[in-house]
PDB file of C-alpha atoms in Angstrom:
ATOM      1  CA  UNK A 409     -12.371  16.360  -9.283  1.00  0.00           C
ATOM      2  CA  UNK A 410     -11.220  16.370  -5.642  1.00  0.00           C
ATOM      3  CA  UNK A 411      -8.773  18.722  -3.956  1.00  0.00           C
ATOM      4  CA  UNK A 412      -6.994  17.743  -0.758  1.00  0.00           C
ATOM      5  CA  UNK A 413      -4.410  19.568   1.294  1.00  0.00           C
ATOM      6  CA  UNK A 414      -2.147  17.895   3.867  1.00  0.00           C
ATOM      7  CA  UNK A 415      -3.649  18.240   7.367  1.00  0.00           C
ATOM      8  CA  UNK A 416      -6.350  20.539   5.971  1.00  0.00           C
ATOM      9  CA  UNK A 417     -10.029  20.162   5.051  1.00  0.00           C
ATOM     10  CA  UNK A 418     -11.058  19.112   1.553  1.00  0.00           C
ATOM     11  CA  UNK A 419     -13.768  19.775  -0.983  1.00  0.00           C
ATOM     12  CA  UNK A 420     -15.065  17.857  -3.974  1.00  0.00           C
ATOM     13  CA  UNK A 421     -16.579  19.390  -7.099  1.00  0.00           C
ATOM     14  CA  UNK A 422     -19.157  16.758  -8.012  1.00  0.00           C
ATOM     15  CA  UNK A 423     -20.465  18.377 -11.186  1.00  0.00           C
ATOM     16  CA  UNK A 424     -20.470  21.626 -13.166  1.00  0.00           C
ATOM     17  CA  UNK A 425     -23.249  21.811 -15.759  1.00  0.00           C
ATOM     18  CA  UNK A 426     -24.975  24.399 -17.927  1.00  0.00           C
ATOM     19  CA  UNK A 427     -28.542  25.158 -16.813  1.00  0.00           C
ATOM     20  CA  UNK A 428     -30.406  27.521 -19.148  1.00  0.00           C
ATOM     21  CA  UNK A 429     -33.086  28.094 -16.495  1.00  0.00           C
ATOM     22  CA  UNK A 430     -30.551  30.086 -14.445  1.00  0.00           C
ATOM     23  CA  UNK A 431     -30.427  33.830 -15.046  1.00  0.00           C
ATOM     24  CA  UNK A 432     -27.498  35.114 -17.109  1.00  0.00           C
ATOM     25  CA  UNK A 433     -24.625  36.322 -14.953  1.00  0.00           C
ATOM     26  CA  UNK A 434     -25.634  33.968 -12.114  1.00  0.00           C
ATOM     27  CA  UNK A 435     -23.972  30.729 -11.058  1.00  0.00           C
ATOM     28  CA  UNK A 436     -25.693  28.477  -8.505  1.00  0.00           C
ATOM     29  CA  UNK A 437     -23.647  26.325  -6.148  1.00  0.00           C
ATOM     30  CA  UNK A 438     -25.134  23.720  -3.861  1.00  0.00           C
ATOM     31  CA  UNK A 439     -24.144  20.605  -1.981  1.00  0.00           C
ATOM     32  CA  UNK A 440     -23.401  19.328   1.520  1.00  0.00           C
ATOM     33  CA  UNK A 441     -21.026  20.182   4.349  1.00  0.00           C
ATOM     34  CA  UNK A 442     -19.917  17.230   6.463  1.00  0.00           C
ATOM     35  CA  UNK A 443     -17.224  16.075   8.806  1.00  0.00           C
ATOM     36  CA  UNK A 444     -14.794  13.644   7.173  1.00  0.00           C
ATOM     37  CA  UNK A 445     -16.470  10.775   9.069  1.00  0.00           C
ATOM     38  CA  UNK A 446     -19.765  11.609   7.324  1.00  0.00           C
ATOM     39  CA  UNK A 447     -21.410  13.535  10.183  1.00  0.00           C
ATOM     40  CA  UNK A 448     -23.614  16.309   8.781  1.00  0.00           C
ATOM     41  CA  UNK A 449     -22.747  19.873   9.798  1.00  0.00           C
ATOM     42  CA  UNK A 450     -25.724  22.262  10.000  1.00  0.00           C
ATOM     43  CA  UNK A 451     -25.268  26.018  10.509  1.00  0.00           C
ATOM     44  CA  UNK A 452     -22.052  26.175   8.481  1.00  0.00           C
ATOM     45  CA  UNK A 453     -21.684  29.443   6.568  1.00  0.00           C
ATOM     46  CA  UNK A 454     -21.018  29.347   2.814  1.00  0.00           C
ATOM     47  CA  UNK A 455     -20.089  32.663   1.164  1.00  0.00           C
ATOM     48  CA  UNK A 456     -18.185  34.445  -1.568  1.00  0.00           C
ATOM     49  CA  UNK A 457     -14.878  36.181  -0.816  1.00  0.00           C
ATOM     50  CA  UNK A 458     -16.312  39.406   0.643  1.00  0.00           C
ATOM     51  CA  UNK A 459     -19.393  37.911   2.309  1.00  0.00           C
ATOM     52  CA  UNK A 460     -21.858  39.851   0.165  1.00  0.00           C
ATOM     53  CA  UNK A 461     -23.501  36.573  -0.870  1.00  0.00           C
ATOM     54  CA  UNK A 462     -23.814  33.915   1.801  1.00  0.00           C
ATOM     55  CA  UNK A 463     -26.035  31.222   3.237  1.00  0.00           C
ATOM     56  CA  UNK A 464     -26.014  28.582   5.981  1.00  0.00           C
ATOM     57  CA  UNK A 465     -26.405  24.828   5.782  1.00  0.00           C
ATOM     58  CA  UNK A 466     -29.751  23.430   6.933  1.00  0.00           C
ATOM     59  CA  UNK A 467     -30.455  20.570   9.349  1.00  0.00           C
ATOM     60  CA  UNK A 468     -29.273  18.024   6.765  1.00  0.00           C
ATOM     61  CA  UNK A 469     -26.018  19.923   6.062  1.00  0.00           C
ATOM     62  CA  UNK A 470     -27.264  21.086   2.643  1.00  0.00           C
ATOM     63  CA  UNK A 471     -26.646  24.582   1.249  1.00  0.00           C
ATOM     64  CA  UNK A 472     -27.796  26.533  -1.833  1.00  0.00           C
ATOM     65  CA  UNK A 473     -26.159  29.789  -2.886  1.00  0.00           C
ATOM     66  CA  UNK A 474     -26.395  32.151  -5.860  1.00  0.00           C
ATOM     67  CA  UNK A 475     -23.041  33.577  -6.962  1.00  0.00           C
ATOM     68  CA  UNK A 476     -22.243  35.838  -9.891  1.00  0.00           C
ATOM     69  CA  UNK A 477     -20.022  34.838 -12.784  1.00  0.00           C
ATOM     70  CA  UNK A 478     -17.503  37.391 -11.439  1.00  0.00           C
ATOM     71  CA  UNK A 479     -16.978  35.437  -8.190  1.00  0.00           C
ATOM     72  CA  UNK A 480     -13.825  33.339  -8.087  1.00  0.00           C
ATOM     73  CA  UNK A 481     -13.606  32.082  -4.491  1.00  0.00           C
ATOM     74  CA  UNK A 482     -15.848  30.349  -1.954  1.00  0.00           C
ATOM     75  CA  UNK A 483     -15.470  30.150   1.815  1.00  0.00           C
ATOM     76  CA  UNK A 484     -17.091  27.651   4.164  1.00  0.00           C
ATOM     77  CA  UNK A 485     -16.887  28.298   7.917  1.00  0.00           C
ATOM     78  CA  UNK A 486     -18.023  26.286  10.916  1.00  0.00           C
ATOM     79  CA  UNK A 487     -17.415  27.536  14.459  1.00  0.00           C
ATOM     80  CA  UNK A 488     -16.147  24.136  15.674  1.00  0.00           C
ATOM     81  CA  UNK A 489     -14.067  23.200  12.656  1.00  0.00           C
ATOM     82  CA  UNK A 490     -12.640  26.320  11.061  1.00  0.00           C
ATOM     83  CA  UNK A 491     -12.665  27.180   7.376  1.00  0.00           C
ATOM     84  CA  UNK A 492     -12.381  25.637   3.923  1.00  0.00           C
ATOM     85  CA  UNK A 493     -11.435  27.821   0.952  1.00  0.00           C
ATOM     86  CA  UNK A 494     -11.830  27.274  -2.774  1.00  0.00           C
ATOM     87  CA  UNK A 495      -9.266  29.905  -3.788  1.00  0.00           C
ATOM     88  CA  UNK A 496      -9.778  30.106  -7.527  1.00  0.00           C
ATOM     89  CA  UNK A 497     -12.579  28.664  -9.657  1.00  0.00           C
ATOM     90  CA  UNK A 498     -14.399  29.780 -12.789  1.00  0.00           C
ATOM     91  CA  UNK A 499     -18.043  30.080 -11.734  1.00  0.00           C
ATOM     92  CA  UNK A 500     -19.568  30.343 -15.193  1.00  0.00           C
ATOM     93  CA  UNK A 501     -22.772  32.189 -16.033  1.00  0.00           C
ATOM     94  CA  UNK A 502     -25.882  29.947 -16.055  1.00  0.00           C
ATOM     95  CA  UNK A 503     -24.027  27.012 -14.523  1.00  0.00           C
ATOM     96  CA  UNK A 504     -25.019  24.828 -11.583  1.00  0.00           C
ATOM     97  CA  UNK A 505     -22.036  23.565  -9.590  1.00  0.00           C
ATOM     98  CA  UNK A 506     -22.413  20.827  -6.977  1.00  0.00           C
ATOM     99  CA  UNK A 507     -19.662  21.060  -4.358  1.00  0.00           C
ATOM    100  CA  UNK A 508     -19.384  18.968  -1.192  1.00  0.00           C
ATOM    101  CA  UNK A 509     -17.133  20.067   1.665  1.00  0.00           C
ATOM    102  CA  UNK A 510     -15.482  17.774   4.225  1.00  0.00           C
ATOM    103  CA  UNK A 511     -14.034  19.069   7.485  1.00  0.00           C
ATOM    104  CA  UNK A 512     -11.460  17.316   9.588  1.00  0.00           C
ATOM    105  CA  UNK A 513     -11.400  18.071  13.293  1.00  0.00           C
ATOM    106  CA  UNK A 514      -9.044  20.913  14.069  1.00  0.00           C
ATOM    107  CA  UNK A 515      -5.723  19.858  15.536  1.00  0.00           C
ATOM    108  CA  UNK A 516      -5.285  20.946  19.146  1.00  0.00           C
ATOM    109  CA  UNK A 517      -3.601  24.316  19.320  1.00  0.00           C
ATOM    110  CA  UNK A 518      -4.252  25.121  15.671  1.00  0.00           C
ATOM    111  CA  UNK A 519      -5.725  28.587  15.062  1.00  0.00           C
ATOM    112  CA  UNK A 520      -6.956  30.409  11.999  1.00  0.00           C
ATOM    113  CA  UNK A 521      -5.830  33.967  11.379  1.00  0.00           C
ATOM    114  CA  UNK A 522      -9.069  34.894   9.634  1.00  0.00           C
ATOM    115  CA  UNK A 523      -9.780  37.449   6.979  1.00  0.00           C
ATOM    116  CA  UNK A 524      -7.134  40.049   7.502  1.00  0.00           C
ATOM    117  CA  UNK A 525      -7.988  42.648   4.870  1.00  0.00           C
ATOM    118  CA  UNK A 526      -5.765  45.550   3.863  1.00  0.00           C
ATOM    119  CA  UNK A 527      -7.145  48.854   2.562  1.00  0.00           C
ATOM    120  CA  UNK A 528      -4.850  51.386   0.904  1.00  0.00           C
ATOM    121  CA  UNK A 529      -5.708  55.063   0.418  1.00  0.00           C
ATOM    122  CA  UNK A 530      -4.020  57.951  -1.352  1.00  0.00           C
ATOM    123  CA  UNK A 531      -5.447  61.103  -2.922  1.00  0.00           C
ATOM    124  CA  UNK A 532      -3.275  60.854  -6.044  1.00  0.00           C
ATOM    125  CA  UNK A 533      -2.424  57.800  -8.152  1.00  0.00           C
ATOM    126  CA  UNK A 534       0.620  55.907  -6.883  1.00  0.00           C
ATOM    127  CA  UNK A 535       2.397  52.565  -7.357  1.00  0.00           C
ATOM    128  CA  UNK A 536       2.889  50.493  -4.193  1.00  0.00           C
ATOM    129  CA  UNK A 537       4.363  47.142  -3.215  1.00  0.00           C
ATOM    130  CA  UNK A 538       2.970  45.197  -0.243  1.00  0.00           C
ATOM    131  CA  UNK A 539       4.439  42.058   1.285  1.00  0.00           C
ATOM    132  CA  UNK A 540       3.900  40.272   4.578  1.00  0.00           C
ATOM    133  CA  UNK A 541       5.549  37.286   6.160  1.00  0.00           C
ATOM    134  CA  UNK A 542       3.597  34.386   7.669  1.00  0.00           C
ATOM    135  CA  UNK A 543       4.791  30.754   7.387  1.00  0.00           C
ATOM    136  CA  UNK A 544       1.242  29.371   7.568  1.00  0.00           C
ATOM    137  CA  UNK A 545      -0.265  31.398   4.745  1.00  0.00           C
ATOM    138  CA  UNK A 546      -3.170  29.459   3.190  1.00  0.00           C
ATOM    139  CA  UNK A 547      -4.844  31.974   0.866  1.00  0.00           C
ATOM    140  CA  UNK A 548      -4.394  35.425  -0.632  1.00  0.00           C
ATOM    141  CA  UNK A 549      -6.692  37.444  -2.890  1.00  0.00           C
ATOM    142  CA  UNK A 550      -5.584  38.602  -5.296  1.00  0.00           C
ATOM    143  CA  UNK A 551      -3.024  35.824  -5.531  1.00  0.00           C
ATOM    144  CA  UNK A 552       0.331  36.953  -4.168  1.00  0.00           C
ATOM    145  CA  UNK A 553       3.752  35.562  -4.978  1.00  0.00           C
ATOM    146  CA  UNK A 554       6.424  37.474  -3.065  1.00  0.00           C
ATOM    147  CA  UNK A 555       4.405  40.686  -2.939  1.00  0.00           C
ATOM    148  CA  UNK A 556       1.332  42.479  -4.222  1.00  0.00           C
ATOM    149  CA  UNK A 557       2.255  45.028  -6.888  1.00  0.00           C
ATOM    150  CA  UNK A 558      -0.512  47.606  -7.086  1.00  0.00           C
ATOM    151  CA  UNK A 559      -1.620  50.937  -8.446  1.00  0.00           C
ATOM    152  CA  UNK A 560      -3.861  53.060  -6.210  1.00  0.00           C
ATOM    153  CA  UNK A 561      -6.343  55.220  -8.136  1.00  0.00           C
ATOM    154  CA  UNK A 562      -9.546  57.115  -7.294  1.00  0.00           C
ATOM    155  CA  UNK A 563      -8.512  57.390  -3.662  1.00  0.00           C
ATOM    156  CA  UNK A 564      -8.812  53.710  -2.710  1.00  0.00           C
ATOM    157  CA  UNK A 565      -9.183  51.543  -5.830  1.00  0.00           C
ATOM    158  CA  UNK A 566      -6.440  48.918  -6.127  1.00  0.00           C
ATOM    159  CA  UNK A 567      -5.317  47.602  -9.510  1.00  0.00           C
ATOM    160  CA  UNK A 568      -3.043  44.582  -9.797  1.00  0.00           C
ATOM    161  CA  UNK A 569      -0.327  45.809 -12.149  1.00  0.00           C
ATOM    162  CA  UNK A 570       0.274  42.254 -13.444  1.00  0.00           C
ATOM    163  CA  UNK A 571      -3.323  41.270 -14.279  1.00  0.00           C
ATOM    164  CA  UNK A 572      -4.978  44.685 -14.556  1.00  0.00           C
ATOM    165  CA  UNK A 573      -7.828  43.503 -12.291  1.00  0.00           C
ATOM    166  CA  UNK A 574      -9.289  45.895  -9.724  1.00  0.00           C
ATOM    167  CA  UNK A 575      -9.926  45.121  -6.048  1.00  0.00           C
ATOM    168  CA  UNK A 576     -11.439  47.011  -3.079  1.00  0.00           C
ATOM    169  CA  UNK A 577      -8.817  45.587  -0.686  1.00  0.00           C
ATOM    170  CA  UNK A 578      -6.191  42.880  -0.235  1.00  0.00           C
ATOM    171  CA  UNK A 579      -7.157  39.663   1.528  1.00  0.00           C
ATOM    172  CA  UNK A 580      -5.115  36.958   3.261  1.00  0.00           C
ATOM    173  CA  UNK A 581      -5.544  34.092   5.690  1.00  0.00           C
ATOM    174  CA  UNK A 582      -3.179  31.786   7.547  1.00  0.00           C
ATOM    175  CA  UNK A 583      -2.957  28.977  10.066  1.00  0.00           C
ATOM    176  CA  UNK A 584      -0.917  29.568  13.194  1.00  0.00           C
ATOM    177  CA  UNK A 585      -0.573  28.361  16.780  1.00  0.00           C
ATOM    178  CA  UNK A 586       0.260  29.705  20.209  1.00  0.00           C
ATOM    179  CA  UNK A 587      -1.828  32.883  20.122  1.00  0.00           C
ATOM    180  CA  UNK A 588      -2.661  34.075  23.633  1.00  0.00           C
ATOM    181  CA  UNK A 589      -4.355  37.112  25.139  1.00  0.00           C
ATOM    182  CA  UNK A 590      -2.048  40.021  25.884  1.00  0.00           C
ATOM    183  CA  UNK A 591      -1.649  40.891  29.559  1.00  0.00           C
ATOM    184  CA  UNK A 592      -0.668  44.005  31.448  1.00  0.00           C
ATOM    185  CA  UNK A 593       0.664  43.421  34.965  1.00  0.00           C
ATOM    186  CA  UNK A 594      -0.715  39.887  34.714  1.00  0.00           C
ATOM    187  CA  UNK A 595      -4.247  41.059  33.846  1.00  0.00           C
ATOM    188  CA  UNK A 596      -6.151  40.380  30.605  1.00  0.00           C
ATOM    189  CA  UNK A 597      -7.891  43.479  29.279  1.00  0.00           C
ATOM    190  CA  UNK A 598     -10.783  43.391  26.813  1.00  0.00           C
ATOM    191  CA  UNK A 599     -14.534  43.553  26.313  1.00  0.00           C
ATOM    192  CA  UNK A 600     -17.239  41.131  27.443  1.00  0.00           C
ATOM    193  CA  UNK A 601     -20.443  41.234  25.396  1.00  0.00           C
ATOM    194  CA  UNK A 602     -23.653  39.260  25.282  1.00  0.00           C
ATOM    195  CA  UNK A 603     -24.853  38.181  21.859  1.00  0.00           C
ATOM    196  CA  UNK A 604     -27.329  41.089  21.937  1.00  0.00           C
ATOM    197  CA  UNK A 605     -24.549  43.609  22.634  1.00  0.00           C
ATOM    198  CA  UNK A 606     -21.928  42.367  20.163  1.00  0.00           C
ATOM    199  CA  UNK A 607     -22.762  44.809  17.377  1.00  0.00           C
ATOM    200  CA  UNK A 608     -22.913  47.828  19.706  1.00  0.00           C
ATOM    201  CA  UNK A 609     -19.578  46.867  21.260  1.00  0.00           C
ATOM    202  CA  UNK A 610     -17.928  46.440  17.873  1.00  0.00           C
ATOM    203  CA  UNK A 611     -19.312  49.756  16.621  1.00  0.00           C
ATOM    204  CA  UNK A 612     -17.913  51.502  19.698  1.00  0.00           C
ATOM    205  CA  UNK A 613     -14.444  49.915  19.514  1.00  0.00           C
ATOM    206  CA  UNK A 614     -13.987  50.288  15.765  1.00  0.00           C
ATOM    207  CA  UNK A 615     -15.082  53.929  15.776  1.00  0.00           C
ATOM    208  CA  UNK A 616     -12.787  54.683  18.718  1.00  0.00           C
ATOM    209  CA  UNK A 617      -9.855  53.069  16.897  1.00  0.00           C
ATOM    210  CA  UNK A 618     -10.458  55.177  13.793  1.00  0.00           C
ATOM    211  CA  UNK A 619     -12.068  52.849  11.251  1.00  0.00           C
ATOM    212  CA  UNK A 620     -14.375  54.591   8.823  1.00  0.00           C
ATOM    213  CA  UNK A 621     -17.955  53.511   8.031  1.00  0.00           C
ATOM    214  CA  UNK A 622     -16.992  51.226   5.159  1.00  0.00           C
ATOM    215  CA  UNK A 623     -14.223  49.468   7.124  1.00  0.00           C
ATOM    216  CA  UNK A 624     -16.416  49.081  10.211  1.00  0.00           C
ATOM    217  CA  UNK A 625     -19.282  47.702   8.126  1.00  0.00           C
ATOM    218  CA  UNK A 626     -16.964  45.167   6.469  1.00  0.00           C
ATOM    219  CA  UNK A 627     -15.630  44.117   9.887  1.00  0.00           C
ATOM    220  CA  UNK A 628     -19.030  43.795  11.540  1.00  0.00           C
ATOM    221  CA  UNK A 629     -20.775  41.987   8.685  1.00  0.00           C
ATOM    222  CA  UNK A 630     -17.969  39.419   8.644  1.00  0.00           C
ATOM    223  CA  UNK A 631     -17.449  38.900  12.382  1.00  0.00           C
ATOM    224  CA  UNK A 632     -20.769  39.629  14.107  1.00  0.00           C
ATOM    225  CA  UNK A 633     -22.629  36.568  12.686  1.00  0.00           C
ATOM    226  CA  UNK A 634     -19.883  34.354  14.135  1.00  0.00           C
ATOM    227  CA  UNK A 635     -19.607  36.162  17.465  1.00  0.00           C
ATOM    228  CA  UNK A 636     -23.350  35.989  18.208  1.00  0.00           C
ATOM    229  CA  UNK A 637     -23.440  32.205  17.841  1.00  0.00           C
ATOM    230  CA  UNK A 638     -22.529  31.937  21.537  1.00  0.00           C
ATOM    231  CA  UNK A 639     -24.395  33.537  24.458  1.00  0.00           C
ATOM    232  CA  UNK A 640     -21.369  35.678  25.323  1.00  0.00           C
ATOM    233  CA  UNK A 641     -18.022  36.514  23.799  1.00  0.00           C
ATOM    234  CA  UNK A 642     -14.845  38.010  25.206  1.00  0.00           C
ATOM    235  CA  UNK A 643     -12.855  40.217  22.818  1.00  0.00           C
ATOM    236  CA  UNK A 644      -9.436  41.814  22.989  1.00  0.00           C
ATOM    237  CA  UNK A 645      -8.074  44.157  20.314  1.00  0.00           C
ATOM    238  CA  UNK A 646      -4.363  44.491  19.589  1.00  0.00           C
ATOM    239  CA  UNK A 647      -2.665  46.884  17.197  1.00  0.00           C
ATOM    240  CA  UNK A 648       0.542  47.925  15.458  1.00  0.00           C
ATOM    241  CA  UNK A 649       3.680  46.413  17.103  1.00  0.00           C
ATOM    242  CA  UNK A 650       1.801  43.487  18.676  1.00  0.00           C
ATOM    243  CA  UNK A 651       0.095  42.801  15.328  1.00  0.00           C
ATOM    244  CA  UNK A 652       3.493  42.725  13.617  1.00  0.00           C
ATOM    245  CA  UNK A 653       5.063  40.518  16.296  1.00  0.00           C
ATOM    246  CA  UNK A 654       2.237  38.040  16.970  1.00  0.00           C
ATOM    247  CA  UNK A 655       0.312  37.961  13.666  1.00  0.00           C
ATOM    248  CA  UNK A 656       2.533  39.010  10.753  1.00  0.00           C
ATOM    249  CA  UNK A 657       5.043  41.758   9.959  1.00  0.00           C
ATOM    250  CA  UNK A 658       4.253  43.830   6.895  1.00  0.00           C
ATOM    251  CA  UNK A 659       6.467  45.688   4.447  1.00  0.00           C
ATOM    252  CA  UNK A 660       5.006  48.457   2.290  1.00  0.00           C
ATOM    253  CA  UNK A 661       6.923  50.519  -0.236  1.00  0.00           C
ATOM    254  CA  UNK A 662       6.671  53.451  -0.151  1.00  0.00           C
ATOM    255  CA  UNK A 663       6.065  53.493   3.602  1.00  0.00           C
ATOM    256  CA  UNK A 664       2.576  54.735   4.626  1.00  0.00           C
ATOM    257  CA  UNK A 665       2.268  58.158   6.205  1.00  0.00           C
ATOM    258  CA  UNK A 666      -0.345  56.737   8.590  1.00  0.00           C
ATOM    259  CA  UNK A 667      -1.491  53.213   9.325  1.00  0.00           C
ATOM    260  CA  UNK A 668      -3.648  51.156  11.674  1.00  0.00           C
ATOM    261  CA  UNK A 669      -3.404  47.380  11.969  1.00  0.00           C
ATOM    262  CA  UNK A 670      -6.182  46.120  14.259  1.00  0.00           C
ATOM    263  CA  UNK A 671      -6.575  42.458  15.254  1.00  0.00           C
ATOM    264  CA  UNK A 672      -9.301  40.885  17.416  1.00  0.00           C
ATOM    265  CA  UNK A 673      -8.769  37.907  19.726  1.00  0.00           C
ATOM    266  CA  UNK A 674     -12.048  36.366  20.893  1.00  0.00           C
ATOM    267  CA  UNK A 675     -13.440  33.486  22.963  1.00  0.00           C
ATOM    268  CA  UNK A 676     -17.060  32.234  22.684  1.00  0.00           C
ATOM    269  CA  UNK A 677     -18.641  31.645  26.105  1.00  0.00           C
ATOM    270  CA  UNK A 678     -21.832  30.315  27.636  1.00  0.00           C
ATOM    271  CA  UNK A 679     -21.502  32.759  30.547  1.00  0.00           C
ATOM    272  CA  UNK A 680     -19.056  35.523  31.566  1.00  0.00           C
ATOM    273  CA  UNK A 681     -17.926  33.451  34.575  1.00  0.00           C
ATOM    274  CA  UNK A 682     -16.283  30.926  32.238  1.00  0.00           C
ATOM    275  CA  UNK A 683     -13.608  33.435  31.312  1.00  0.00           C
ATOM    276  CA  UNK A 684     -12.299  34.281  34.778  1.00  0.00           C
ATOM    277  CA  UNK A 685     -10.690  37.576  35.769  1.00  0.00           C
ATOM    278  CA  UNK A 686     -10.457  40.418  33.279  1.00  0.00           C
ATOM    279  CA  UNK A 687     -10.719  44.204  33.138  1.00  0.00           C
ATOM    280  CA  UNK A 688     -12.114  46.657  30.602  1.00  0.00           C
ATOM    281  CA  UNK A 689      -9.666  47.532  27.844  1.00  0.00           C
ATOM    282  CA  UNK A 690      -8.587  51.162  27.638  1.00  0.00           C
ATOM    283  CA  UNK A 691     -10.088  53.344  24.931  1.00  0.00           C
ATOM    284  CA  UNK A 692      -8.122  53.716  21.709  1.00  0.00           C
ATOM    285  CA  UNK A 693      -6.774  57.020  20.484  1.00  0.00           C
ATOM    286  CA  UNK A 694      -8.361  57.371  17.015  1.00  0.00           C
ATOM    287  CA  UNK A 695      -6.011  57.192  14.058  1.00  0.00           C
ATOM    288  CA  UNK A 696      -5.363  60.542  12.397  1.00  0.00           C
ATOM    289  CA  UNK A 697      -5.207  59.838   8.667  1.00  0.00           C
ATOM    290  CA  UNK A 698      -2.662  61.768   6.656  1.00  0.00           C
ATOM    291  CA  UNK A 699      -1.369  61.146   3.146  1.00  0.00           C
ATOM    292  CA  UNK A 700      -0.799  57.555   2.086  1.00  0.00           C
ATOM    293  CA  UNK A 701      -2.789  55.444   4.579  1.00  0.00           C
ATOM    294  CA  UNK A 702      -2.950  51.702   5.322  1.00  0.00           C
ATOM    295  CA  UNK A 703      -5.767  50.094   7.331  1.00  0.00           C
ATOM    296  CA  UNK A 704      -5.775  46.370   8.164  1.00  0.00           C
ATOM    297  CA  UNK A 705      -8.029  44.232  10.334  1.00  0.00           C
ATOM    298  CA  UNK A 706      -8.422  40.527  11.152  1.00  0.00           C
ATOM    299  CA  UNK A 707      -9.182  38.133  13.998  1.00  0.00           C
ATOM    300  CA  UNK A 708      -8.657  34.711  15.567  1.00  0.00           C
ATOM    301  CA  UNK A 709     -10.368  32.568  18.200  1.00  0.00           C
ATOM    302  CA  UNK A 710      -8.501  31.927  21.441  1.00  0.00           C
ATOM    303  CA  UNK A 711      -9.798  28.635  22.782  1.00  0.00           C
ATOM    304  CA  UNK A 712      -7.334  28.064  25.651  1.00  0.00           C
ATOM    305  CA  UNK A 713      -7.384  30.865  28.201  1.00  0.00           C
ATOM    306  CA  UNK A 714      -4.205  31.292  30.245  1.00  0.00           C
ATOM    307  CA  UNK A 715      -5.008  33.459  33.272  1.00  0.00           C
TER     308      UNK A 715
END
């Protein structure tokens, strides 16, 4: 059964069979990642929704990954092509699923707003509604119609009031265009890091902004493997009003007492000289968390640099 989306990549589920040799509670997926023309794509990342189980394609474009029967989504990412998402599939216990993925070349100017995740915190149980507006929305988890309707319990556990399922955070992705680095007095501010310094730079920035250990770990384990694929990377972090204006406005009811929305623009580089003129970004003032708190982070590649 094949799934295709207009102007988007596609995947094909070749087979889904019971295999009693597989451990109970485990589902194995395997297959190939290729360009639509048939060109094999090594070093593509295949993972579950939170990146806790992931692998990369080998020199022939083949991958092999163990999921659990609780996983419902699969992500495939390639630095030159973007991302393919299987948003909802029943990965049954002791099943072997063969899935092939086919990338189209990204349209010029097309950008992926990748893995914005939203954490919600409150000391006492409370009902909340969260909605955000982006015309290019491609995936949400849990699935969102007009809004997410949630119950916060145990400080940060989110329960979908419709399905009763529990989630550690909300997840969304979208396609957009026209994202550019923010400038101040005509100057781009940010951070330049070699592949060896990426993790240290991220740890410094995220701590300074006010992310806690869990949020920083989620950010770094998702982004660092992609950022270190190039020799250098330039990063700029935007927050709050710019996030709402350039990425997506958000509406939360009741309104949070404190919130931080942090978004990373980045450009992979072979050398720092490729980027041109820039200056070090100013240090953040750490968020002071009080009462009902919202934390959100995401990122997107900026391929065309306008100096």
